[in-house]
Coordinates of C-alpha atoms and ligand atoms in Angstrom, one line a residue:
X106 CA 109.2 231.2 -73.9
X107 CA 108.3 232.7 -70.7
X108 CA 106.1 231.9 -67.7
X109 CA 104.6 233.9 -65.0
X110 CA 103.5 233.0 -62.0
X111 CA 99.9 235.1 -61.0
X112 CA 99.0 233.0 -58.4
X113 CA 98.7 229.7 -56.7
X114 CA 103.1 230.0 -56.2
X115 CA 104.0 229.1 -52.2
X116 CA 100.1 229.2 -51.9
X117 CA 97.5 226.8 -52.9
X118 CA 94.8 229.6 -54.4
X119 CA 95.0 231.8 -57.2
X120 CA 96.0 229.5 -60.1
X121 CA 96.8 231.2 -63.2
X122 CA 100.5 231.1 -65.0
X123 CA 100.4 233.0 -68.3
X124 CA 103.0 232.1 -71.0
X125 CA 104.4 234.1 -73.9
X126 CA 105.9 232.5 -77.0
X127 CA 106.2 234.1 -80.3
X128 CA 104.1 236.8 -79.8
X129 CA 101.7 235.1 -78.4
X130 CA 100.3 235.4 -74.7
X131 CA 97.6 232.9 -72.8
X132 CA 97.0 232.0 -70.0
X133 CA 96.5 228.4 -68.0
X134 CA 93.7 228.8 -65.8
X135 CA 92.3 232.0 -64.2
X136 CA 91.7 231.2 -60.2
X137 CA 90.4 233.4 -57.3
X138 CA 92.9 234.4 -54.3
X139 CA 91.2 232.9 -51.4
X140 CA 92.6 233.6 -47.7
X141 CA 93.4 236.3 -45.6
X142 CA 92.7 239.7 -46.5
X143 CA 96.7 240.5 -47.8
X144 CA 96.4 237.4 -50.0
X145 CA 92.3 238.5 -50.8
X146 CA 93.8 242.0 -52.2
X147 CA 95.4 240.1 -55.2
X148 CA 92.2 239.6 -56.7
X149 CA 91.4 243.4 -56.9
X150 CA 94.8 244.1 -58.4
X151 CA 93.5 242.2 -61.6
X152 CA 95.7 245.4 -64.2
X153 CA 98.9 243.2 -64.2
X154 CA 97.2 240.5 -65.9
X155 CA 96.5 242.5 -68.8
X156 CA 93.4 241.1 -70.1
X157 CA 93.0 242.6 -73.2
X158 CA 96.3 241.3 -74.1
X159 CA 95.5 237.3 -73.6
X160 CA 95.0 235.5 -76.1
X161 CA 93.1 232.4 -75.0
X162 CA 92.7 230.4 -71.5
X163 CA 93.2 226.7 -70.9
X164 CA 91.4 225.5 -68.1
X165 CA 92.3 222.8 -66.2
X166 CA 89.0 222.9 -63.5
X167 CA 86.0 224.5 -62.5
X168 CA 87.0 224.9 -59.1
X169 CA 86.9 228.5 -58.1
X170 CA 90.8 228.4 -57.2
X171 CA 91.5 227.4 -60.9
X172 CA 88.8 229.6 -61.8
X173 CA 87.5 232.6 -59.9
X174 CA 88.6 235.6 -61.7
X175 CA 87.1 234.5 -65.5
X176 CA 84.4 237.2 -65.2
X177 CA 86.8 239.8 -64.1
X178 CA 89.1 239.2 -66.6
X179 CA 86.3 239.3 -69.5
X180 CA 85.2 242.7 -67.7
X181 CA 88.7 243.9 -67.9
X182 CA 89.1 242.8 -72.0
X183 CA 89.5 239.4 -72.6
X184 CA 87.9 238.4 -75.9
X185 CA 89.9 235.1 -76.6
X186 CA 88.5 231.7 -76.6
X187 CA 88.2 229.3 -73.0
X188 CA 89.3 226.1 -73.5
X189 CA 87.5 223.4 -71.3
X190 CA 86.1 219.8 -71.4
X191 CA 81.9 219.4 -71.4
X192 CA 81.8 218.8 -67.8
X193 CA 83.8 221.6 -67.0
X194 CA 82.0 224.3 -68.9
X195 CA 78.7 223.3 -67.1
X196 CA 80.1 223.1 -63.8
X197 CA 82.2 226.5 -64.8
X198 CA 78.3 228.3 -65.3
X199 CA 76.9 227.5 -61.7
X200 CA 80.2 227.8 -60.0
X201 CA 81.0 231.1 -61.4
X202 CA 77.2 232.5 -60.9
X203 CA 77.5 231.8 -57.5
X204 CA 80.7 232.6 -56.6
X205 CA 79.2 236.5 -58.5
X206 CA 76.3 236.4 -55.9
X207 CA 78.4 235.8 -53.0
X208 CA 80.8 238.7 -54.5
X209 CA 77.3 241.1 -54.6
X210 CA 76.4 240.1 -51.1
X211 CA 79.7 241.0 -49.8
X212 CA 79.5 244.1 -51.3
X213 CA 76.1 244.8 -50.3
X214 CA 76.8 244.1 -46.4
X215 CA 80.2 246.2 -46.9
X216 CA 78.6 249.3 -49.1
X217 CA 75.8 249.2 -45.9
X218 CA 78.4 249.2 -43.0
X219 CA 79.8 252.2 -44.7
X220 CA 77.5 254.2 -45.5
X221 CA 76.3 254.0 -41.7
X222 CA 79.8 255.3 -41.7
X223 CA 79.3 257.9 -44.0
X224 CA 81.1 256.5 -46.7
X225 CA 80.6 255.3 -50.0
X226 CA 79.4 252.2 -52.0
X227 CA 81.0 249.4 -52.5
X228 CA 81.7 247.6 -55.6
X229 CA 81.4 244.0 -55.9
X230 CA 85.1 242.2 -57.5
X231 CA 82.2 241.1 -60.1
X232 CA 78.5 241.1 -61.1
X233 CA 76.1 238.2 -61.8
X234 CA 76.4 239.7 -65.2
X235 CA 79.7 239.5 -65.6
X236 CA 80.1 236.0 -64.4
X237 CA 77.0 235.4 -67.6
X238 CA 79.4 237.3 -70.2
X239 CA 81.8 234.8 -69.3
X240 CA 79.6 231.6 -71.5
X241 CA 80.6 233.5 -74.5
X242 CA 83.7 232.6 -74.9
X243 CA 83.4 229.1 -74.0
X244 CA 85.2 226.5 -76.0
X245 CA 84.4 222.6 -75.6
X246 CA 87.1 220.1 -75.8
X247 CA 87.0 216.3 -75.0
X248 CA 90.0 214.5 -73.5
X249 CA 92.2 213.3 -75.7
X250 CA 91.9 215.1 -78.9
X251 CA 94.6 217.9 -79.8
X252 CA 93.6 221.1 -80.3
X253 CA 95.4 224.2 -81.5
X254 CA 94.5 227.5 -80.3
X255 CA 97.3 229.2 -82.6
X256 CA 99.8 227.7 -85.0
X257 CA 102.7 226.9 -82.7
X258 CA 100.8 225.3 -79.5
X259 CA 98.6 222.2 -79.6
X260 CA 96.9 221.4 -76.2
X261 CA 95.5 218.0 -75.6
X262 CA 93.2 217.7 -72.1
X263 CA 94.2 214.2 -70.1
X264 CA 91.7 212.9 -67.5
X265 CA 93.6 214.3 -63.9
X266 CA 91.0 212.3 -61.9
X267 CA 90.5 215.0 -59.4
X268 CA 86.8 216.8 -60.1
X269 CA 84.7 215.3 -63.5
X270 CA 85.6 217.1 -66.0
X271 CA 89.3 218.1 -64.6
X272 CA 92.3 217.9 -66.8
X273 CA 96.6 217.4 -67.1
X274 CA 97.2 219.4 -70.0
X275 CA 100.1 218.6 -72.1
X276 CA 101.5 221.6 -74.7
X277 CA 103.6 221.0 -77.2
X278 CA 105.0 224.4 -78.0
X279 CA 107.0 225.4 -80.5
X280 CA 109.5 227.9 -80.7
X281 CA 112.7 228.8 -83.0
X282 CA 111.8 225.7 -85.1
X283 CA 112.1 223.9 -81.9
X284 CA 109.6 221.8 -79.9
X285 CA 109.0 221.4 -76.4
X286 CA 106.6 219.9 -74.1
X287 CA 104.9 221.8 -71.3
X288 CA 103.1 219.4 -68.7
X289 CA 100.8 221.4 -66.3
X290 CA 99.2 218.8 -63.9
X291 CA 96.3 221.2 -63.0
X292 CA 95.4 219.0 -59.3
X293 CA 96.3 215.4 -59.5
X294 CA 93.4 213.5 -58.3
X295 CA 94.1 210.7 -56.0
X296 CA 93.6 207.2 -57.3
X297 CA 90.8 204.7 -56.3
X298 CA 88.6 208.5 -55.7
X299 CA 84.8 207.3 -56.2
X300 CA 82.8 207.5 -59.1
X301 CA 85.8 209.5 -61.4
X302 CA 88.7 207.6 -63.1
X303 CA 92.1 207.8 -61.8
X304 CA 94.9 210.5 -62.9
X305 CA 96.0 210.0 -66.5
X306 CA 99.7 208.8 -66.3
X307 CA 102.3 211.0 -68.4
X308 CA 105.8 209.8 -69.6
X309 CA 107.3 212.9 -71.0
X310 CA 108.1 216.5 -70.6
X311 CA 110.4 219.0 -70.9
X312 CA 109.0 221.1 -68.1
X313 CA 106.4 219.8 -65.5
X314 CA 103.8 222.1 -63.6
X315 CA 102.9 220.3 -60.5
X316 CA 101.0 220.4 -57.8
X317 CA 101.9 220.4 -54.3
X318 CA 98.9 220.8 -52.5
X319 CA 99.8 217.2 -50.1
X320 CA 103.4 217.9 -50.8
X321 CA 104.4 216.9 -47.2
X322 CA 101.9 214.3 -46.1
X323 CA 100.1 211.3 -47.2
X324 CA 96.2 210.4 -46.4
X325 CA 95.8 208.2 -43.0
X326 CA 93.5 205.4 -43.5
X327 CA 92.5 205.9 -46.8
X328 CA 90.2 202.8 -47.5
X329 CA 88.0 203.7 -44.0
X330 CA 86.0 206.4 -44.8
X331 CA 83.1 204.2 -45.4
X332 CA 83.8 202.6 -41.7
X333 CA 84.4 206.3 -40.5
X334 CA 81.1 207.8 -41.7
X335 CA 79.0 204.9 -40.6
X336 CA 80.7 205.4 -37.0
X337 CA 79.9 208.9 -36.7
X338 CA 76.1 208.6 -38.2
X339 CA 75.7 205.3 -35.8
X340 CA 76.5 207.9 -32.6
X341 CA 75.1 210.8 -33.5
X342 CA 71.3 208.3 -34.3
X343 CA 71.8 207.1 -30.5
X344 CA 72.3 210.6 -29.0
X345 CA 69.0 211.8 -30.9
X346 CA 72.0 214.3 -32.8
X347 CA 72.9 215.4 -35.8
X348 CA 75.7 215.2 -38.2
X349 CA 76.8 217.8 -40.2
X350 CA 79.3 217.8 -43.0
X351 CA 80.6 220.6 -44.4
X352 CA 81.5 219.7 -47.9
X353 CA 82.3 221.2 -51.0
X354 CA 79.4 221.4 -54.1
X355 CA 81.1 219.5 -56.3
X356 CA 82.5 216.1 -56.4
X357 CA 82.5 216.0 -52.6
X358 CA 79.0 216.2 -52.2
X359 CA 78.5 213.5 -54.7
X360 CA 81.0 211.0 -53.5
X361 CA 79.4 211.4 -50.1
X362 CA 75.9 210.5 -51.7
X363 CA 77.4 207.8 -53.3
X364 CA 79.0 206.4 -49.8
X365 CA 75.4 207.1 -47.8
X366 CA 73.9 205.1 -50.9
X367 CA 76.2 201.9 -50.2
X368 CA 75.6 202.5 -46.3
X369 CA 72.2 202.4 -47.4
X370 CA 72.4 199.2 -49.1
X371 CA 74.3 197.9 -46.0
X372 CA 71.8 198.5 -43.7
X373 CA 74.2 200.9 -42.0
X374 CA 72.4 204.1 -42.8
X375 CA 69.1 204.4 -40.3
X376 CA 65.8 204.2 -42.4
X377 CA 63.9 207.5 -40.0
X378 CA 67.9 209.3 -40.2
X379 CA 67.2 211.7 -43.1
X380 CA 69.8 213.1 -45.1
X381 CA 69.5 216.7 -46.2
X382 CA 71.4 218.5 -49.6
X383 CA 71.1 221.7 -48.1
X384 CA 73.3 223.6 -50.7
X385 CA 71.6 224.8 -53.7
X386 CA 75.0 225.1 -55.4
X387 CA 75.7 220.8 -54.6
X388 CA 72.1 219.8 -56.0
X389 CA 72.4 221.7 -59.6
X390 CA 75.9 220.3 -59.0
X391 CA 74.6 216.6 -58.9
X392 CA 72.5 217.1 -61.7
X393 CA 75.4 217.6 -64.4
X394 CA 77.0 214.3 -62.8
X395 CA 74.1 212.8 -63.8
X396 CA 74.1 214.3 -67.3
X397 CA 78.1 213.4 -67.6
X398 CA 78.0 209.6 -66.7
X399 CA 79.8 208.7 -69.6
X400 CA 82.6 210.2 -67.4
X401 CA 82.2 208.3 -64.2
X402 CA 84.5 205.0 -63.8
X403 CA 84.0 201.4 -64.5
X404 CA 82.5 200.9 -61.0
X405 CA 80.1 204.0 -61.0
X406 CA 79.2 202.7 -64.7
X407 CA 78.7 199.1 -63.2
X408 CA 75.9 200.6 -61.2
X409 CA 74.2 202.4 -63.3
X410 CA 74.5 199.4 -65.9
X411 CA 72.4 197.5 -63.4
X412 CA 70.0 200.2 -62.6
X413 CA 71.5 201.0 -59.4
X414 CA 71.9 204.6 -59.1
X415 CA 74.6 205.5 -57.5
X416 CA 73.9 209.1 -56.5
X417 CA 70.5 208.1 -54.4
X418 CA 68.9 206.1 -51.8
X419 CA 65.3 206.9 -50.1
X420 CA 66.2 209.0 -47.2
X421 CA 67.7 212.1 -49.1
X422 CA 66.5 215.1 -49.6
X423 CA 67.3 218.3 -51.6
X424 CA 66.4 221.6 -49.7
X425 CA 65.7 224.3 -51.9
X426 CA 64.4 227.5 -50.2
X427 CA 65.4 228.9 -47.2
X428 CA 62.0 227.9 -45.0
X429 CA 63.5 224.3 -45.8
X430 CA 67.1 224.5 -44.3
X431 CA 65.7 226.3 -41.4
X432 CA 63.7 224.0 -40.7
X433 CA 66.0 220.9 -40.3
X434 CA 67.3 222.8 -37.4
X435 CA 64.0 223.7 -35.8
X436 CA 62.8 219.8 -36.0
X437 CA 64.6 217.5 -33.4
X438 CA 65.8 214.0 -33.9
X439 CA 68.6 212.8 -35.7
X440 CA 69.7 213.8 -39.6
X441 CA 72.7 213.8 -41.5
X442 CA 73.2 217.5 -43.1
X443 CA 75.6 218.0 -46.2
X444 CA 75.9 221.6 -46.7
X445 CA 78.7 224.0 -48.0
X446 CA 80.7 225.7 -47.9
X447 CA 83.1 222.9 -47.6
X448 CA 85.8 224.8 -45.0
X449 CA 82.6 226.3 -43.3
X450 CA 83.7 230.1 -43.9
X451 CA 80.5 231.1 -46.0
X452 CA 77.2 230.0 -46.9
X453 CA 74.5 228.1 -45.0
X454 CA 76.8 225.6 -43.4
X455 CA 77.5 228.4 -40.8
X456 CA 74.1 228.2 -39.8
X457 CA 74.2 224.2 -39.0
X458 CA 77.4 224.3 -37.1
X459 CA 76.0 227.6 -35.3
X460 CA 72.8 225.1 -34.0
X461 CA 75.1 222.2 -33.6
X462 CA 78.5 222.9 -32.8
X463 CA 77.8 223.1 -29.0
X464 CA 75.5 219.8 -28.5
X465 CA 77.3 217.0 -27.5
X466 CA 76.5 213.9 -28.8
X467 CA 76.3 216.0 -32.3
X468 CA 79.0 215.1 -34.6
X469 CA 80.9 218.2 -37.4
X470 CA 82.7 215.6 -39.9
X471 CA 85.2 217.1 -42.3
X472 CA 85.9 215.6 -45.3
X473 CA 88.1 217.7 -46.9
X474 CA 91.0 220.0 -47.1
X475 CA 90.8 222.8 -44.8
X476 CA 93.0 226.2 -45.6
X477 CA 94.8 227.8 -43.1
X478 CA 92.4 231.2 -41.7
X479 CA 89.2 229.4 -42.0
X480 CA 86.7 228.1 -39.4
X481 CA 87.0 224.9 -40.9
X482 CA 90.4 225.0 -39.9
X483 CA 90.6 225.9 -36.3
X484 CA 87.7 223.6 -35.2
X485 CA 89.7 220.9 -37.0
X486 CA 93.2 222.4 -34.7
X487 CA 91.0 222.4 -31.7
X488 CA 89.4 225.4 -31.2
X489 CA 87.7 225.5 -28.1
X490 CA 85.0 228.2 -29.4
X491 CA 84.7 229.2 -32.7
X492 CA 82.8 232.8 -33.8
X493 CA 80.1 232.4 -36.3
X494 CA 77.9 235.0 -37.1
X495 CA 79.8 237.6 -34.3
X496 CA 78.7 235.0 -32.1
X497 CA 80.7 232.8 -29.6
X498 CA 80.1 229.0 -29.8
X499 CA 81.5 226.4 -27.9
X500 CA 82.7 223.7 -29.6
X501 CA 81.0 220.3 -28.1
X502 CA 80.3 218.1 -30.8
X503 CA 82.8 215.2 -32.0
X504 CA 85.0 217.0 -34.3
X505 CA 85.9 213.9 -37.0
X506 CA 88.5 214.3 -40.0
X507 CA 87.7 211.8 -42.9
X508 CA 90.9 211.7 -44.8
X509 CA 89.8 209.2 -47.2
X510 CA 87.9 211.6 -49.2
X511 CA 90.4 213.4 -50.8
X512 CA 89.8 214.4 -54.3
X513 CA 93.7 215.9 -54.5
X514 CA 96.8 213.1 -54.6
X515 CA 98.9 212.6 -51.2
X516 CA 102.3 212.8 -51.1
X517 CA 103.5 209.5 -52.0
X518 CA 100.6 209.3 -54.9
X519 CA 102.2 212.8 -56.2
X520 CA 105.4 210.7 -56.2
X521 CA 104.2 208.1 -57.8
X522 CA 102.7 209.6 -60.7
X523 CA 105.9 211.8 -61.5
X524 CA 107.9 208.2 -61.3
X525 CA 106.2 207.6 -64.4
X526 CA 108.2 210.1 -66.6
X527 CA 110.8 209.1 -68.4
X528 CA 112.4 212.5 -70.0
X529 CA 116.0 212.5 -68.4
X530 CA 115.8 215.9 -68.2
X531 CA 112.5 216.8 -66.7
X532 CA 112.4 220.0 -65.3
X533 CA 109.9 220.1 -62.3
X534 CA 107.9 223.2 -61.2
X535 CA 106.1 223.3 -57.8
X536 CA 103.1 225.1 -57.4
X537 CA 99.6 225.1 -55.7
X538 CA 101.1 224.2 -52.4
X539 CA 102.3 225.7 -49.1
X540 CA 105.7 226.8 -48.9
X541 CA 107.0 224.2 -46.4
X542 CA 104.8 221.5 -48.3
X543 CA 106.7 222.5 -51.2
X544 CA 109.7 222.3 -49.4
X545 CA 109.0 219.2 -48.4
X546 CA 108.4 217.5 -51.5
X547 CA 111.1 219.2 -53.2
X548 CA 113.8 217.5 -51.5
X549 CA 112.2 214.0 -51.8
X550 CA 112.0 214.7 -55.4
X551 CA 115.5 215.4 -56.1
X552 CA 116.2 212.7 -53.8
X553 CA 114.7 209.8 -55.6
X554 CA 114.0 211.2 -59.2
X555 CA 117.5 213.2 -59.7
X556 CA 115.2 216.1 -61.1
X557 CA 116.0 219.6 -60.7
X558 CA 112.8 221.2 -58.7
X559 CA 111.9 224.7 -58.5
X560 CA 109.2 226.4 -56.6
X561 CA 108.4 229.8 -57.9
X562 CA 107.5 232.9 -56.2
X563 CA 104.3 235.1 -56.7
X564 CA 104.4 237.2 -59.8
X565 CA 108.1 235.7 -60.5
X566 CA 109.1 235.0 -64.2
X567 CA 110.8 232.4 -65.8
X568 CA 112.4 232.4 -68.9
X569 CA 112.7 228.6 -70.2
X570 CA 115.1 227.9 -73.2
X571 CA 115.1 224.3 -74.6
X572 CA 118.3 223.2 -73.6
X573 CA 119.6 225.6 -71.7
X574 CA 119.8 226.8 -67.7
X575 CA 116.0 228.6 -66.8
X576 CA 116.4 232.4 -66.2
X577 CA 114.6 233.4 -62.6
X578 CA 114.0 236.5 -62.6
X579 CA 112.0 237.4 -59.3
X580 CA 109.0 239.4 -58.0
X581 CA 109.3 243.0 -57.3
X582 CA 109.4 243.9 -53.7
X583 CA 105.8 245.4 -54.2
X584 CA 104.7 241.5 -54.8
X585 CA 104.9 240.3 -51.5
X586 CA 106.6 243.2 -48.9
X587 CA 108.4 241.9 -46.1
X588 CA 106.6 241.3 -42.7
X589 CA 108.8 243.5 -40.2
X590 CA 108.5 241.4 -37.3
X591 CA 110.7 243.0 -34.9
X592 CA 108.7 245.9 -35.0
X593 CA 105.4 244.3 -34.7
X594 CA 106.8 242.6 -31.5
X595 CA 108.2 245.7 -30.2
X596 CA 104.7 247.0 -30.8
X597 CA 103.1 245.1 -28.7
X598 CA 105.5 245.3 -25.8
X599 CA 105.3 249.2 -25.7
X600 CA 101.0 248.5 -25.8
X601 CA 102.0 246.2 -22.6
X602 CA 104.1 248.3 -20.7
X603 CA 101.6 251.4 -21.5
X604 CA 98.7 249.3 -20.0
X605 CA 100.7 248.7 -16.8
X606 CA 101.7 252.1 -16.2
X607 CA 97.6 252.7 -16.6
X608 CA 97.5 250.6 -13.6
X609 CA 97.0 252.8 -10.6
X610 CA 94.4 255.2 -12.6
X611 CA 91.9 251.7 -13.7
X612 CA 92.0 251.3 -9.8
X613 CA 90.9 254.6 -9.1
X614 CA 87.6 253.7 -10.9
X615 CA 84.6 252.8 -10.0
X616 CA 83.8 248.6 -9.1
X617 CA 81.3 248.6 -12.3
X618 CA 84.2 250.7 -14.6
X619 CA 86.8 248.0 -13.5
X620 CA 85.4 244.9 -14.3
X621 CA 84.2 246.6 -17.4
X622 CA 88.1 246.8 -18.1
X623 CA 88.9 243.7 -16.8
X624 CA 85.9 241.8 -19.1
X625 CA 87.9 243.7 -22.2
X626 CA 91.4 242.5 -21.0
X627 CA 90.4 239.2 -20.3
X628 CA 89.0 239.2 -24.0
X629 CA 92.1 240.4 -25.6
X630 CA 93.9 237.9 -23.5
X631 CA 91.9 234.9 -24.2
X632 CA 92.7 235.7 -28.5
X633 CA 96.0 236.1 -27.9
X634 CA 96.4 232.9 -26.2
X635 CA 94.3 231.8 -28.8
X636 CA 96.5 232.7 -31.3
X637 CA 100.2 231.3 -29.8
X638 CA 98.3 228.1 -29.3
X639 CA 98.4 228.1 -32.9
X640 CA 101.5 228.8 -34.1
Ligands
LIG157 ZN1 90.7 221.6 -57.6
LIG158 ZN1 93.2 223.6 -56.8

């Protein structure tokens, strides 16, 4: 059998590997490419996948990394069946709907800026409608129970403990009269995670899938988020501030209910401090928790057994239109505001950090992972102004990270949970991570488990034979084409030396032409230094 890497390989985004085995082709999940622009392209270039041609989709998550390109590939041909728990399939329709209408606006704003420059329109990477044919093919499968898409492959979902509904998926393929089991991890949840249960532990495989995304670093102080939050909401309520959170729809958003619910019942959460939803996405989100409690953990249960409802207290409130978030900015006073998107990069949690960023006394707290070339990320590294909305904004707030809330495993959780297989000769596959997190994690592997580790390249292939060595065969230079850095540098030298030879002719201008110049020097200067104070 054969597996190809199509994504999420020496990058976290993009998750899809489709297999081939007697004839038969599907694929294990179906994610977006989400970064820069190089990495953004992938998702355009959807031919390779060969829709038409796939059989059937196994879903580990709704997240749009796992899950993104669904409607793309239906529009390109897929007719086969998507496999999925309850929970997933319900969070699958909102997330994909709007992850369409962000596609539409994109193309909207892109299809006006060029025909201003007399292009032509632009079409979205899908449609609303698209993301709607999508349902059709849904398939519902609870944890636990085997299911077989074709003769040869059974699939049973395991509880990953990472978002409700997410899912290790074990396959037991068979091929040549011989069987082998495929483990693919999807993301590994990390354990004592609120309100979901912890990762499913898995004893054997032939071949593991894992992911890497904390392959080189654990959580600090886990167990003080709840201390954390309170601090940051208790400084903010004296300075008369506000907090703002930028946090993902899903799970996040409803863990940090749950915490401002036990802050709330600690007398820790100030009763005039309202707390605003403002993310239309997070409130449908927390309405299918509510519908899939069945799912939640002993403790979330324990609450709700005694009434207690875990995902409320009296000061929250759920914006809907857009009058509504705008106004939590025009009133004064302190609030907290939950709002996506969680690495601040779309959506109306620009707006919030846009009115707030620059007050001090206001606090940002981030509470989850942040991807490298997003302005989640470089406020977290420091950034001294951030651009939002071709605006300049200085950042003055108190800039807190909140580890604790981590719905992926750390490293030593990742190692851990492999610890608990037993097959002597586990193969281990690293994927959804950054290269030198992969690297990382690679080497403590091998080190303590013994187990041969490989981390595969985008669109590489690998042959696996029961038995018998894997065959690598690699990406075609097209895949990813080599960065020629020499010249780049050289580049910018001869751009240098150019500007100084210009020297004598900028002084002949006028004073008002000069500083004109200088203004536009300065500014190049300033996101250069920008940018080596990041590397
Ligand atoms: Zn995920
Ligand atoms: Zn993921």
């Amino acid at each position: 059998m054969k597996v190809k890497f199509m994504g999420a390989a020496r990058t976290v985004t993009g998750s899809c590997f489709i297999m081939e085995t007697g004839g038969h082709r599907f694929a294990i999940d179906c994610g977006m490419h989400q970064g820069n622009g190089e990495i953004e392209r992938r998702n355009w270039e959807t031919k390779i996948y060969d829709a038409a041609k796939i059989e059937c989709i196994l879903m580990t998550h709704a997240h749009i990394d796992h899950a993104g390109l669904l409607p793309r590939i239906v529009k390109e041909g897929f007719r086969g069946a998507i496999y999925a728990t309850p929970p997933t399939l319900d969070l699958l329709k909102i997330l994909l709907l709007d992850s369409a209408h962000i596609q539409e606006m994109e193309a909207l704003w892109k299809t006006r800026k060029h025909l201003r420059h007399g292009g032509n329109d632009v079409e979205p990477l899908y449609t609303r409608k698209d993301a709607e044919d999508v349902t059709r093919y849904f398939k519902a499968v609870e944890y636990d129970q085997p299911v077989t898409p074709f003769a040869d492959m059974t699939v049973t979902f395991r509880d990953a403990g990472h978002i409700l509904g997410a899912s290790i998926l074990e396959l037991g393929v068979t091929e040549n009269g011989k069987l082998s089991k495929l483990v693919f991890s999807g993301d590994v949840g990390r354990p004592a995670q609120l309100i979901i249960k912890d990762p499913t532990v898995i004893e054997s495989a032939d071949y593991l899938f894992m992911e890497s995304t904390y392959g080189n670093r654990d959580h600090k102080n886990e167990t003080d988020s709840l201390n954390e939050l309170a601090e940051a909401i208790a400084c903010s309520y004296r300075h008369g501030e506000k907090v703002i959170i930028p946090s993902f729809a899903v799970e996040r958003t409803q863990e940090l209910l749950y915490c401002l619910h036990l802050l709330d019942r600690d007398g820790r959460l100030p009763k005039d401090m309202p707390v605003y939803v403002d993310s239309p996405l997070a409130t449908q989100a927390t309405e299918i928790f509510r519908k899939y409690a069945d799912y939640f953990d002993e403790e979330a249960k324990g609450l709700l057994k005694k009434g207690e409802d875990p995902l409320t207290f009296p000061q929250l409130h759920f914006t809907r239109s857009t009058e509504e978030s705008m106004k939590i900015n025009t009133s004064p006073g302190p609030a907290v505001v939950v709002s996506a998107s969680g690495m601040a990069n779309a959506g109306r949690i620009r707006h919030h950090l846009r009115h707030n960023l620059w007050r001090e006394g206001a606090s940002v707290v981030f509470v989850g992972f942040q991807a490298q070339g997003t302005t989640g990320r470089r406020i977290v590294d420091g950034a001294k102004m951030i651009k939002i909305f071709n605006e300049e904004v200085a950042v003055k707030a108190h800039i807190i990270t909140i580890n604790g809330f981590s719905a992926h495993a750390g490293q030593s959780q990742l190692m851990e949970w492999l610890g608990h297989f037993r097959s002597l000769s586990l193969q281990v596959f690293l994927i959804h991570g950054e290269y030198s997190a992969q690297q990382t994690l690679a080497g403590l592997i091998h080190e303590r488990y013994g187990f041969p580790v490989t981390i595969p390249d985008y669109l590489e292939e690998i042959t696996l034979k029961p038995g018998e060595e894997i065959e690598r065969v690699a990406a075609p230079e097209e895949a990813a084409k080599r960065i020629d850095w020499n010249f780049i540098m050289l580049e910018m030298g001869n751009r240098l030396q150019q500007l100084r030879e210009r020297q004598a002719r900028i002084e002949e201008k006028g004073w008002a032409e000069q500083s004109e110049v200088r203004e536009r020097i300065l500014d190049l200067n300033r996101r250069l230094t920008a940018l080596i104070s990041e590397l």
